[in-house]
């Protein structure tokens, strides 16, 4: 209902205004704004690809292992942040692989918004992220 409630629900970060992002990326027949927002919302790694381990301080650390082509290494996910390949950013400090071949993307405070099964349809249609 307001910015304070939104920050409380998102680890202190104000969620992005997707209408502004859509406009900034272009809109209409010539723009890619809506396609970018779709990619951003549906582009989070699958939950089973995110692993956890205990850090030196005893707290859990989430990480993602990459082993595809030249991108080989581990990306640590900061607490309260979520990796998304469509979010521009610099993951250098969290990457332990070859610095010449880092994964594309960055981190944002917005958790995945479209997990499988979040919506229940009356006719039994399976709820998928792509919908």
PDB file of N, CA and C in Angstrom, residues 9-106:
ATOM      1  N   UNK A   9       8.557  -5.631   3.198  1.00  0.00           N
ATOM      2  CA  UNK A   9       8.318  -6.932   2.579  1.00  0.00           C
ATOM      3  C   UNK A   9       9.471  -7.386   1.688  1.00  0.00           C
ATOM      4  N   UNK A  10      10.420  -6.492   1.409  1.00  0.00           N
ATOM      5  CA  UNK A  10      11.500  -6.806   0.466  1.00  0.00           C
ATOM      6  C   UNK A  10      12.881  -6.534   1.038  1.00  0.00           C
ATOM      7  N   UNK A  11      13.066  -6.830   2.305  1.00  0.00           N
ATOM      8  CA  UNK A  11      14.389  -6.717   2.905  1.00  0.00           C
ATOM      9  C   UNK A  11      14.963  -5.312   2.910  1.00  0.00           C
ATOM     10  N   UNK A  12      14.113  -4.305   2.959  1.00  0.00           N
ATOM     11  CA  UNK A  12      14.571  -2.925   3.016  1.00  0.00           C
ATOM     12  C   UNK A  12      14.671  -2.244   1.656  1.00  0.00           C
ATOM     13  N   UNK A  13      14.516  -3.004   0.581  1.00  0.00           N
ATOM     14  CA  UNK A  13      14.625  -2.425  -0.763  1.00  0.00           C
ATOM     15  C   UNK A  13      13.241  -2.101  -1.316  1.00  0.00           C
ATOM     16  N   UNK A  14      13.144  -0.968  -1.978  1.00  0.00           N
ATOM     17  CA  UNK A  14      11.898  -0.589  -2.636  1.00  0.00           C
ATOM     18  C   UNK A  14      11.813  -1.346  -3.955  1.00  0.00           C
ATOM     19  N   UNK A  15      10.727  -2.085  -4.181  1.00  0.00           N
ATOM     20  CA  UNK A  15      10.612  -2.840  -5.427  1.00  0.00           C
ATOM     21  C   UNK A  15      10.660  -1.912  -6.641  1.00  0.00           C
ATOM     22  N   UNK A  16      11.172  -2.424  -7.762  1.00  0.00           N
ATOM     23  CA  UNK A  16      11.258  -1.581  -8.945  1.00  0.00           C
ATOM     24  C   UNK A  16       9.874  -1.276  -9.512  1.00  0.00           C
ATOM     25  N   UNK A  17       9.750  -0.111 -10.102  1.00  0.00           N
ATOM     26  CA  UNK A  17       8.524   0.265 -10.788  1.00  0.00           C
ATOM     27  C   UNK A  17       8.646  -0.279 -12.206  1.00  0.00           C
ATOM     28  N   UNK A  18       7.988  -1.394 -12.475  1.00  0.00           N
ATOM     29  CA  UNK A  18       8.140  -2.057 -13.769  1.00  0.00           C
ATOM     30  C   UNK A  18       7.589  -1.236 -14.928  1.00  0.00           C
ATOM     31  N   UNK A  19       6.671  -0.308 -14.654  1.00  0.00           N
ATOM     32  CA  UNK A  19       6.189   0.548 -15.740  1.00  0.00           C
ATOM     33  C   UNK A  19       7.296   1.494 -16.207  1.00  0.00           C
ATOM     34  N   UNK A  20       8.126   1.946 -15.274  1.00  0.00           N
ATOM     35  CA  UNK A  20       9.253   2.809 -15.637  1.00  0.00           C
ATOM     36  C   UNK A  20      10.297   2.011 -16.418  1.00  0.00           C
ATOM     37  N   UNK A  21      10.555   0.777 -15.973  1.00  0.00           N
ATOM     38  CA  UNK A  21      11.513  -0.076 -16.683  1.00  0.00           C
ATOM     39  C   UNK A  21      11.017  -0.365 -18.095  1.00  0.00           C
ATOM     40  N   UNK A  22       9.717  -0.618 -18.240  1.00  0.00           N
ATOM     41  CA  UNK A  22       9.151  -0.886 -19.560  1.00  0.00           C
ATOM     42  C   UNK A  22       9.342   0.316 -20.476  1.00  0.00           C
ATOM     43  N   UNK A  23       9.057   1.502 -19.970  1.00  0.00           N
ATOM     44  CA  UNK A  23       9.219   2.712 -20.774  1.00  0.00           C
ATOM     45  C   UNK A  23      10.678   2.964 -21.113  1.00  0.00           C
ATOM     46  N   UNK A  24      11.573   2.724 -20.157  1.00  0.00           N
ATOM     47  CA  UNK A  24      12.999   2.970 -20.388  1.00  0.00           C
ATOM     48  C   UNK A  24      13.569   2.031 -21.449  1.00  0.00           C
ATOM     49  N   UNK A  25      13.030   0.836 -21.544  1.00  0.00           N
ATOM     50  CA  UNK A  25      13.504  -0.147 -22.532  1.00  0.00           C
ATOM     51  C   UNK A  25      12.781  -0.009 -23.863  1.00  0.00           C
ATOM     52  N   UNK A  26      11.867   0.907 -23.938  1.00  0.00           N
ATOM     53  CA  UNK A  26      11.111   1.102 -25.176  1.00  0.00           C
ATOM     54  C   UNK A  26       9.782   0.386 -25.099  1.00  0.00           C
ATOM     55  N   UNK A  27       8.819   0.861 -25.862  1.00  0.00           N
ATOM     56  CA  UNK A  27       7.505   0.233 -25.873  1.00  0.00           C
ATOM     57  C   UNK A  27       6.930   0.297 -27.275  1.00  0.00           C
ATOM     58  N   UNK A  28       5.794  -0.290 -27.461  1.00  0.00           N
ATOM     59  CA  UNK A  28       5.168  -0.316 -28.773  1.00  0.00           C
ATOM     60  C   UNK A  28       5.838  -1.317 -29.696  1.00  0.00           C
ATOM     61  N   UNK A  29       5.538  -1.228 -30.968  1.00  0.00           N
ATOM     62  CA  UNK A  29       6.040  -2.185 -31.957  1.00  0.00           C
ATOM     63  C   UNK A  29       7.557  -2.141 -32.086  1.00  0.00           C
ATOM     64  N   UNK A  30       8.162  -1.007 -31.834  1.00  0.00           N
ATOM     65  CA  UNK A  30       9.611  -0.855 -31.996  1.00  0.00           C
ATOM     66  C   UNK A  30      10.399  -1.165 -30.724  1.00  0.00           C
ATOM     67  N   UNK A  31       9.750  -1.108 -29.580  1.00  0.00           N
ATOM     68  CA  UNK A  31      10.469  -1.267 -28.323  1.00  0.00           C
ATOM     69  C   UNK A  31      10.482  -2.691 -27.806  1.00  0.00           C
ATOM     70  N   UNK A  32      11.333  -2.910 -26.818  1.00  0.00           N
ATOM     71  CA  UNK A  32      11.463  -4.235 -26.221  1.00  0.00           C
ATOM     72  C   UNK A  32      11.145  -4.211 -24.727  1.00  0.00           C
ATOM     73  N   UNK A  33      10.488  -3.164 -24.265  1.00  0.00           N
ATOM     74  CA  UNK A  33      10.232  -3.015 -22.831  1.00  0.00           C
ATOM     75  C   UNK A  33       9.455  -4.154 -22.219  1.00  0.00           C
ATOM     76  N   UNK A  34       8.342  -4.541 -22.829  1.00  0.00           N
ATOM     77  CA  UNK A  34       7.523  -5.617 -22.269  1.00  0.00           C
ATOM     78  C   UNK A  34       8.271  -6.942 -22.318  1.00  0.00           C
ATOM     79  N   UNK A  35       9.030  -7.186 -23.378  1.00  0.00           N
ATOM     80  CA  UNK A  35       9.807  -8.425 -23.483  1.00  0.00           C
ATOM     81  C   UNK A  35      10.880  -8.474 -22.402  1.00  0.00           C
ATOM     82  N   UNK A  36      11.500  -7.320 -22.135  1.00  0.00           N
ATOM     83  CA  UNK A  36      12.517  -7.273 -21.085  1.00  0.00           C
ATOM     84  C   UNK A  36      11.897  -7.582 -19.720  1.00  0.00           C
ATOM     85  N   UNK A  37      10.763  -6.990 -19.405  1.00  0.00           N
ATOM     86  CA  UNK A  37      10.115  -7.229 -18.109  1.00  0.00           C
ATOM     87  C   UNK A  37       9.712  -8.694 -17.995  1.00  0.00           C
ATOM     88  N   UNK A  38       9.202  -9.285 -19.072  1.00  0.00           N
ATOM     89  CA  UNK A  38       8.871 -10.712 -19.053  1.00  0.00           C
ATOM     90  C   UNK A  38      10.120 -11.542 -18.758  1.00  0.00           C
ATOM     91  N   UNK A  39      11.216 -11.238 -19.444  1.00  0.00           N
ATOM     92  CA  UNK A  39      12.465 -11.973 -19.225  1.00  0.00           C
ATOM     93  C   UNK A  39      12.953 -11.807 -17.792  1.00  0.00           C
ATOM     94  N   UNK A  40      12.872 -10.592 -17.265  1.00  0.00           N
ATOM     95  CA  UNK A  40      13.307 -10.328 -15.898  1.00  0.00           C
ATOM     96  C   UNK A  40      12.472 -11.133 -14.892  1.00  0.00           C
ATOM     97  N   UNK A  41      11.154 -11.115 -15.050  1.00  0.00           N
ATOM     98  CA  UNK A  41      10.277 -11.806 -14.102  1.00  0.00           C
ATOM     99  C   UNK A  41      10.354 -13.324 -14.214  1.00  0.00           C
ATOM    100  N   UNK A  42      10.633 -13.832 -15.398  1.00  0.00           N
ATOM    101  CA  UNK A  42      10.656 -15.288 -15.589  1.00  0.00           C
ATOM    102  C   UNK A  42      12.071 -15.846 -15.678  1.00  0.00           C
ATOM    103  N   UNK A  43      13.086 -14.992 -15.555  1.00  0.00           N
ATOM    104  CA  UNK A  43      14.456 -15.416 -15.795  1.00  0.00           C
ATOM    105  C   UNK A  43      15.275 -15.851 -14.600  1.00  0.00           C
ATOM    106  N   UNK A  44      14.688 -15.892 -13.428  1.00  0.00           N
ATOM    107  CA  UNK A  44      15.437 -16.346 -12.244  1.00  0.00           C
ATOM    108  C   UNK A  44      15.843 -17.804 -12.425  1.00  0.00           C
ATOM    109  N   UNK A  45      16.979 -18.209 -11.861  1.00  0.00           N
ATOM    110  CA  UNK A  45      17.339 -19.626 -11.932  1.00  0.00           C
ATOM    111  C   UNK A  45      16.303 -20.481 -11.200  1.00  0.00           C
ATOM    112  N   UNK A  46      16.140 -21.712 -11.657  1.00  0.00           N
ATOM    113  CA  UNK A  46      15.242 -22.640 -10.971  1.00  0.00           C
ATOM    114  C   UNK A  46      15.713 -22.820  -9.530  1.00  0.00           C
ATOM    115  N   UNK A  47      14.764 -22.949  -8.619  1.00  0.00           N
ATOM    116  CA  UNK A  47      15.086 -23.056  -7.187  1.00  0.00           C
ATOM    117  C   UNK A  47      16.037 -24.208  -6.897  1.00  0.00           C
ATOM    118  N   UNK A  48      15.938 -25.303  -7.644  1.00  0.00           N
ATOM    119  CA  UNK A  48      16.816 -26.447  -7.375  1.00  0.00           C
ATOM    120  C   UNK A  48      18.264 -26.192  -7.789  1.00  0.00           C
ATOM    121  N   UNK A  49      18.513 -25.142  -8.547  1.00  0.00           N
ATOM    122  CA  UNK A  49      19.894 -24.794  -8.921  1.00  0.00           C
ATOM    123  C   UNK A  49      20.590 -23.964  -7.845  1.00  0.00           C
ATOM    124  N   UNK A  50      19.823 -23.426  -6.912  1.00  0.00           N
ATOM    125  CA  UNK A  50      20.386 -22.611  -5.834  1.00  0.00           C
ATOM    126  C   UNK A  50      20.649 -23.524  -4.645  1.00  0.00           C
ATOM    127  N   UNK A  51      21.909 -23.591  -4.235  1.00  0.00           N
ATOM    128  CA  UNK A  51      22.316 -24.474  -3.147  1.00  0.00           C
ATOM    129  C   UNK A  51      22.708 -23.633  -1.935  1.00  0.00           C
ATOM    130  N   UNK A  52      22.799 -24.267  -0.776  1.00  0.00           N
ATOM    131  CA  UNK A  52      23.189 -23.573   0.455  1.00  0.00           C
ATOM    132  C   UNK A  52      24.331 -24.303   1.134  1.00  0.00           C
ATOM    133  N   UNK A  53      25.155 -23.512   1.835  1.00  0.00           N
ATOM    134  CA  UNK A  53      26.210 -24.085   2.673  1.00  0.00           C
ATOM    135  C   UNK A  53      26.400 -23.160   3.855  1.00  0.00           C
ATOM    136  N   UNK A  54      27.023 -23.666   4.915  1.00  0.00           N
ATOM    137  CA  UNK A  54      27.301 -22.853   6.103  1.00  0.00           C
ATOM    138  C   UNK A  54      28.536 -22.001   5.851  1.00  0.00           C
ATOM    139  N   UNK A  55      28.428 -20.728   6.160  1.00  0.00           N
ATOM    140  CA  UNK A  55      29.569 -19.833   6.056  1.00  0.00           C
ATOM    141  C   UNK A  55      30.430 -19.903   7.305  1.00  0.00           C
ATOM    142  N   UNK A  56      31.537 -19.192   7.301  1.00  0.00           N
ATOM    143  CA  UNK A  56      32.444 -19.167   8.457  1.00  0.00           C
ATOM    144  C   UNK A  56      31.753 -18.653   9.716  1.00  0.00           C
ATOM    145  N   UNK A  57      30.742 -17.804   9.541  1.00  0.00           N
ATOM    146  CA  UNK A  57      30.021 -17.240  10.677  1.00  0.00           C
ATOM    147  C   UNK A  57      28.842 -18.113  11.122  1.00  0.00           C
ATOM    148  N   UNK A  58      28.669 -19.276  10.473  1.00  0.00           N
ATOM    149  CA  UNK A  58      27.595 -20.185  10.828  1.00  0.00           C
ATOM    150  C   UNK A  58      26.282 -19.921  10.109  1.00  0.00           C
ATOM    151  N   UNK A  59      26.217 -18.834   9.359  1.00  0.00           N
ATOM    152  CA  UNK A  59      25.004 -18.513   8.615  1.00  0.00           C
ATOM    153  C   UNK A  59      25.026 -19.200   7.250  1.00  0.00           C
ATOM    154  N   UNK A  60      23.843 -19.484   6.728  1.00  0.00           N
ATOM    155  CA  UNK A  60      23.754 -20.107   5.411  1.00  0.00           C
ATOM    156  C   UNK A  60      24.125 -19.124   4.314  1.00  0.00           C
ATOM    157  N   UNK A  61      24.826 -19.630   3.314  1.00  0.00           N
ATOM    158  CA  UNK A  61      25.187 -18.861   2.130  1.00  0.00           C
ATOM    159  C   UNK A  61      24.589 -19.580   0.930  1.00  0.00           C
ATOM    160  N   UNK A  62      23.842 -18.855   0.123  1.00  0.00           N
ATOM    161  CA  UNK A  62      23.296 -19.438  -1.098  1.00  0.00           C
ATOM    162  C   UNK A  62      24.296 -19.247  -2.226  1.00  0.00           C
ATOM    163  N   UNK A  63      24.380 -20.252  -3.095  1.00  0.00           N
ATOM    164  CA  UNK A  63      25.287 -20.162  -4.229  1.00  0.00           C
ATOM    165  C   UNK A  63      24.727 -20.928  -5.414  1.00  0.00           C
ATOM    166  N   UNK A  64      25.235 -20.585  -6.578  1.00  0.00           N
ATOM    167  CA  UNK A  64      24.842 -21.227  -7.829  1.00  0.00           C
ATOM    168  C   UNK A  64      26.118 -21.674  -8.520  1.00  0.00           C
ATOM    169  N   UNK A  65      26.153 -22.935  -8.937  1.00  0.00           N
ATOM    170  CA  UNK A  65      27.312 -23.451  -9.667  1.00  0.00           C
ATOM    171  C   UNK A  65      27.030 -23.375 -11.163  1.00  0.00           C
ATOM    172  N   UNK A  66      28.019 -22.902 -11.897  1.00  0.00           N
ATOM    173  CA  UNK A  66      27.921 -22.815 -13.352  1.00  0.00           C
ATOM    174  C   UNK A  66      28.928 -23.774 -13.963  1.00  0.00           C
ATOM    175  N   UNK A  67      28.513 -24.494 -14.975  1.00  0.00           N
ATOM    176  CA  UNK A  67      29.407 -25.414 -15.673  1.00  0.00           C
ATOM    177  C   UNK A  67      28.899 -25.587 -17.101  1.00  0.00           C
ATOM    178  N   UNK A  68      28.871 -24.469 -17.828  1.00  0.00           N
ATOM    179  CA  UNK A  68      28.322 -24.486 -19.176  1.00  0.00           C
ATOM    180  C   UNK A  68      29.259 -23.705 -20.089  1.00  0.00           C
ATOM    181  N   UNK A  69      29.857 -24.392 -21.035  1.00  0.00           N
ATOM    182  CA  UNK A  69      30.778 -23.740 -21.948  1.00  0.00           C
ATOM    183  C   UNK A  69      31.977 -23.181 -21.204  1.00  0.00           C
ATOM    184  N   UNK A  70      32.266 -21.916 -21.428  1.00  0.00           N
ATOM    185  CA  UNK A  70      33.404 -21.268 -20.783  1.00  0.00           C
ATOM    186  C   UNK A  70      33.072 -20.728 -19.400  1.00  0.00           C
ATOM    187  N   UNK A  71      31.791 -20.654 -19.066  1.00  0.00           N
ATOM    188  CA  UNK A  71      31.370 -20.112 -17.776  1.00  0.00           C
ATOM    189  C   UNK A  71      31.357 -21.249 -16.752  1.00  0.00           C
ATOM    190  N   UNK A  72      32.461 -21.352 -15.999  1.00  0.00           N
ATOM    191  CA  UNK A  72      32.613 -22.417 -15.012  1.00  0.00           C
ATOM    192  C   UNK A  72      33.049 -21.777 -13.700  1.00  0.00           C
ATOM    193  N   UNK A  73      32.274 -21.999 -12.647  1.00  0.00           N
ATOM    194  CA  UNK A  73      32.617 -21.454 -11.334  1.00  0.00           C
ATOM    195  C   UNK A  73      31.403 -21.401 -10.434  1.00  0.00           C
ATOM    196  N   UNK A  74      31.568 -20.732  -9.318  1.00  0.00           N
ATOM    197  CA  UNK A  74      30.500 -20.607  -8.325  1.00  0.00           C
ATOM    198  C   UNK A  74      30.201 -19.129  -8.096  1.00  0.00           C
ATOM    199  N   UNK A  75      28.927 -18.815  -8.063  1.00  0.00           N
ATOM    200  CA  UNK A  75      28.472 -17.453  -7.805  1.00  0.00           C
ATOM    201  C   UNK A  75      27.784 -17.436  -6.450  1.00  0.00           C
ATOM    202  N   UNK A  76      28.344 -16.682  -5.496  1.00  0.00           N
ATOM    203  CA  UNK A  76      27.720 -16.539  -4.177  1.00  0.00           C
ATOM    204  C   UNK A  76      26.607 -15.511  -4.270  1.00  0.00           C
ATOM    205  N   UNK A  77      25.475 -15.832  -3.679  1.00  0.00           N
ATOM    206  CA  UNK A  77      24.328 -14.934  -3.716  1.00  0.00           C
ATOM    207  C   UNK A  77      24.245 -14.196  -2.391  1.00  0.00           C
ATOM    208  N   UNK A  78      24.454 -12.875  -2.380  1.00  0.00           N
ATOM    209  CA  UNK A  78      24.398 -12.129  -1.116  1.00  0.00           C
ATOM    210  C   UNK A  78      23.044 -12.279  -0.418  1.00  0.00           C
ATOM    211  N   UNK A  79      23.044 -12.244   0.891  1.00  0.00           N
ATOM    212  CA  UNK A  79      21.815 -12.359   1.672  1.00  0.00           C
ATOM    213  C   UNK A  79      20.825 -11.270   1.251  1.00  0.00           C
ATOM    214  N   UNK A  80      19.609 -11.682   0.983  1.00  0.00           N
ATOM    215  CA  UNK A  80      18.563 -10.736   0.599  1.00  0.00           C
ATOM    216  C   UNK A  80      18.627 -10.305  -0.851  1.00  0.00           C
ATOM    217  N   UNK A  81      19.508 -10.915  -1.624  1.00  0.00           N
ATOM    218  CA  UNK A  81      19.651 -10.590  -3.040  1.00  0.00           C
ATOM    219  C   UNK A  81      19.373 -11.850  -3.864  1.00  0.00           C
ATOM    220  N   UNK A  82      18.963 -11.659  -5.097  1.00  0.00           N
ATOM    221  CA  UNK A  82      18.596 -12.767  -5.965  1.00  0.00           C
ATOM    222  C   UNK A  82      19.259 -12.565  -7.325  1.00  0.00           C
ATOM    223  N   UNK A  83      19.972 -13.592  -7.768  1.00  0.00           N
ATOM    224  CA  UNK A  83      20.644 -13.517  -9.069  1.00  0.00           C
ATOM    225  C   UNK A  83      19.618 -13.622 -10.193  1.00  0.00           C
ATOM    226  N   UNK A  84      19.800 -12.788 -11.207  1.00  0.00           N
ATOM    227  CA  UNK A  84      18.949 -12.840 -12.388  1.00  0.00           C
ATOM    228  C   UNK A  84      19.812 -12.472 -13.589  1.00  0.00           C
ATOM    229  N   UNK A  85      19.887 -13.345 -14.591  1.00  0.00           N
ATOM    230  CA  UNK A  85      20.735 -13.057 -15.743  1.00  0.00           C
ATOM    231  C   UNK A  85      20.269 -11.867 -16.575  1.00  0.00           C
ATOM    232  N   UNK A  86      19.039 -11.411 -16.380  1.00  0.00           N
ATOM    233  CA  UNK A  86      18.519 -10.274 -17.139  1.00  0.00           C
ATOM    234  C   UNK A  86      18.685  -8.942 -16.413  1.00  0.00           C
ATOM    235  N   UNK A  87      19.128  -8.995 -15.172  1.00  0.00           N
ATOM    236  CA  UNK A  87      19.334  -7.770 -14.394  1.00  0.00           C
ATOM    237  C   UNK A  87      20.753  -7.281 -14.622  1.00  0.00           C
ATOM    238  N   UNK A  88      20.924  -6.094 -15.201  1.00  0.00           N
ATOM    239  CA  UNK A  88      22.291  -5.601 -15.397  1.00  0.00           C
ATOM    240  C   UNK A  88      23.010  -5.472 -14.056  1.00  0.00           C
ATOM    241  N   UNK A  89      24.249  -5.836 -14.037  1.00  0.00           N
ATOM    242  CA  UNK A  89      25.011  -5.725 -12.802  1.00  0.00           C
ATOM    243  C   UNK A  89      26.417  -6.268 -12.946  1.00  0.00           C
ATOM    244  N   UNK A  90      27.160  -6.188 -11.877  1.00  0.00           N
ATOM    245  CA  UNK A  90      28.538  -6.666 -11.835  1.00  0.00           C
ATOM    246  C   UNK A  90      28.638  -7.710 -10.737  1.00  0.00           C
ATOM    247  N   UNK A  91      28.909  -8.956 -11.122  1.00  0.00           N
ATOM    248  CA  UNK A  91      28.980 -10.048 -10.154  1.00  0.00           C
ATOM    249  C   UNK A  91      30.426 -10.418  -9.819  1.00  0.00           C
ATOM    250  N   UNK A  92      31.377  -9.572 -10.181  1.00  0.00           N
ATOM    251  CA  UNK A  92      32.802  -9.859  -9.996  1.00  0.00           C
ATOM    252  C   UNK A  92      33.132 -10.277  -8.570  1.00  0.00           C
ATOM    253  N   UNK A  93      32.640  -9.550  -7.577  1.00  0.00           N
ATOM    254  CA  UNK A  93      32.996  -9.821  -6.178  1.00  0.00           C
ATOM    255  C   UNK A  93      32.435 -11.146  -5.680  1.00  0.00           C
ATOM    256  N   UNK A  94      31.389 -11.662  -6.310  1.00  0.00           N
ATOM    257  CA  UNK A  94      30.765 -12.906  -5.871  1.00  0.00           C
ATOM    258  C   UNK A  94      31.169 -14.108  -6.731  1.00  0.00           C
ATOM    259  N   UNK A  95      32.003 -13.920  -7.732  1.00  0.00           N
ATOM    260  CA  UNK A  95      32.348 -14.967  -8.694  1.00  0.00           C
ATOM    261  C   UNK A  95      33.725 -15.542  -8.390  1.00  0.00           C
ATOM    262  N   UNK A  96      33.838 -16.876  -8.332  1.00  0.00           N
ATOM    263  CA  UNK A  96      35.136 -17.489  -8.069  1.00  0.00           C
ATOM    264  C   UNK A  96      35.727 -18.190  -9.295  1.00  0.00           C
ATOM    265  N   UNK A  97      35.088 -18.059 -10.434  1.00  0.00           N
ATOM    266  CA  UNK A  97      35.590 -18.669 -11.661  1.00  0.00           C
ATOM    267  C   UNK A  97      36.497 -17.715 -12.425  1.00  0.00           C
ATOM    268  N   UNK A  98      36.764 -18.044 -13.666  1.00  0.00           N
ATOM    269  CA  UNK A  98      37.600 -17.236 -14.545  1.00  0.00           C
ATOM    270  C   UNK A  98      36.957 -15.853 -14.721  1.00  0.00           C
ATOM    271  N   UNK A  99      37.650 -14.789 -14.348  1.00  0.00           N
ATOM    272  CA  UNK A  99      37.044 -13.454 -14.442  1.00  0.00           C
ATOM    273  C   UNK A  99      36.755 -13.024 -15.880  1.00  0.00           C
ATOM    274  N   UNK A 100      37.348 -13.712 -16.846  1.00  0.00           N
ATOM    275  CA  UNK A 100      37.064 -13.383 -18.254  1.00  0.00           C
ATOM    276  C   UNK A 100      35.763 -14.007 -18.724  1.00  0.00           C
ATOM    277  N   UNK A 101      35.227 -14.940 -17.934  1.00  0.00           N
ATOM    278  CA  UNK A 101      34.020 -15.655 -18.343  1.00  0.00           C
ATOM    279  C   UNK A 101      33.032 -15.749 -17.180  1.00  0.00           C
ATOM    280  N   UNK A 102      32.529 -14.596 -16.776  1.00  0.00           N
ATOM    281  CA  UNK A 102      31.548 -14.546 -15.686  1.00  0.00           C
ATOM    282  C   UNK A 102      30.146 -14.703 -16.260  1.00  0.00           C
ATOM    283  N   UNK A 103      29.205 -15.156 -15.435  1.00  0.00           N
ATOM    284  CA  UNK A 103      27.822 -15.219 -15.917  1.00  0.00           C
ATOM    285  C   UNK A 103      27.275 -13.809 -16.125  1.00  0.00           C
ATOM    286  N   UNK A 104      26.417 -13.670 -17.111  1.00  0.00           N
ATOM    287  CA  UNK A 104      25.755 -12.393 -17.348  1.00  0.00           C
ATOM    288  C   UNK A 104      24.756 -12.134 -16.236  1.00  0.00           C
ATOM    289  N   UNK A 105      24.484 -10.881 -15.984  1.00  0.00           N
ATOM    290  CA  UNK A 105      23.432 -10.525 -15.049  1.00  0.00           C
ATOM    291  C   UNK A 105      23.942  -9.878 -13.787  1.00  0.00           C
ATOM    292  N   UNK A 106      23.046  -9.800 -12.829  1.00  0.00           N
ATOM    293  CA  UNK A 106      23.361  -9.163 -11.560  1.00  0.00           C
ATOM    294  C   UNK A 106      22.378  -9.611 -10.504  1.00  0.00           C
TER     295      UNK A 106
END
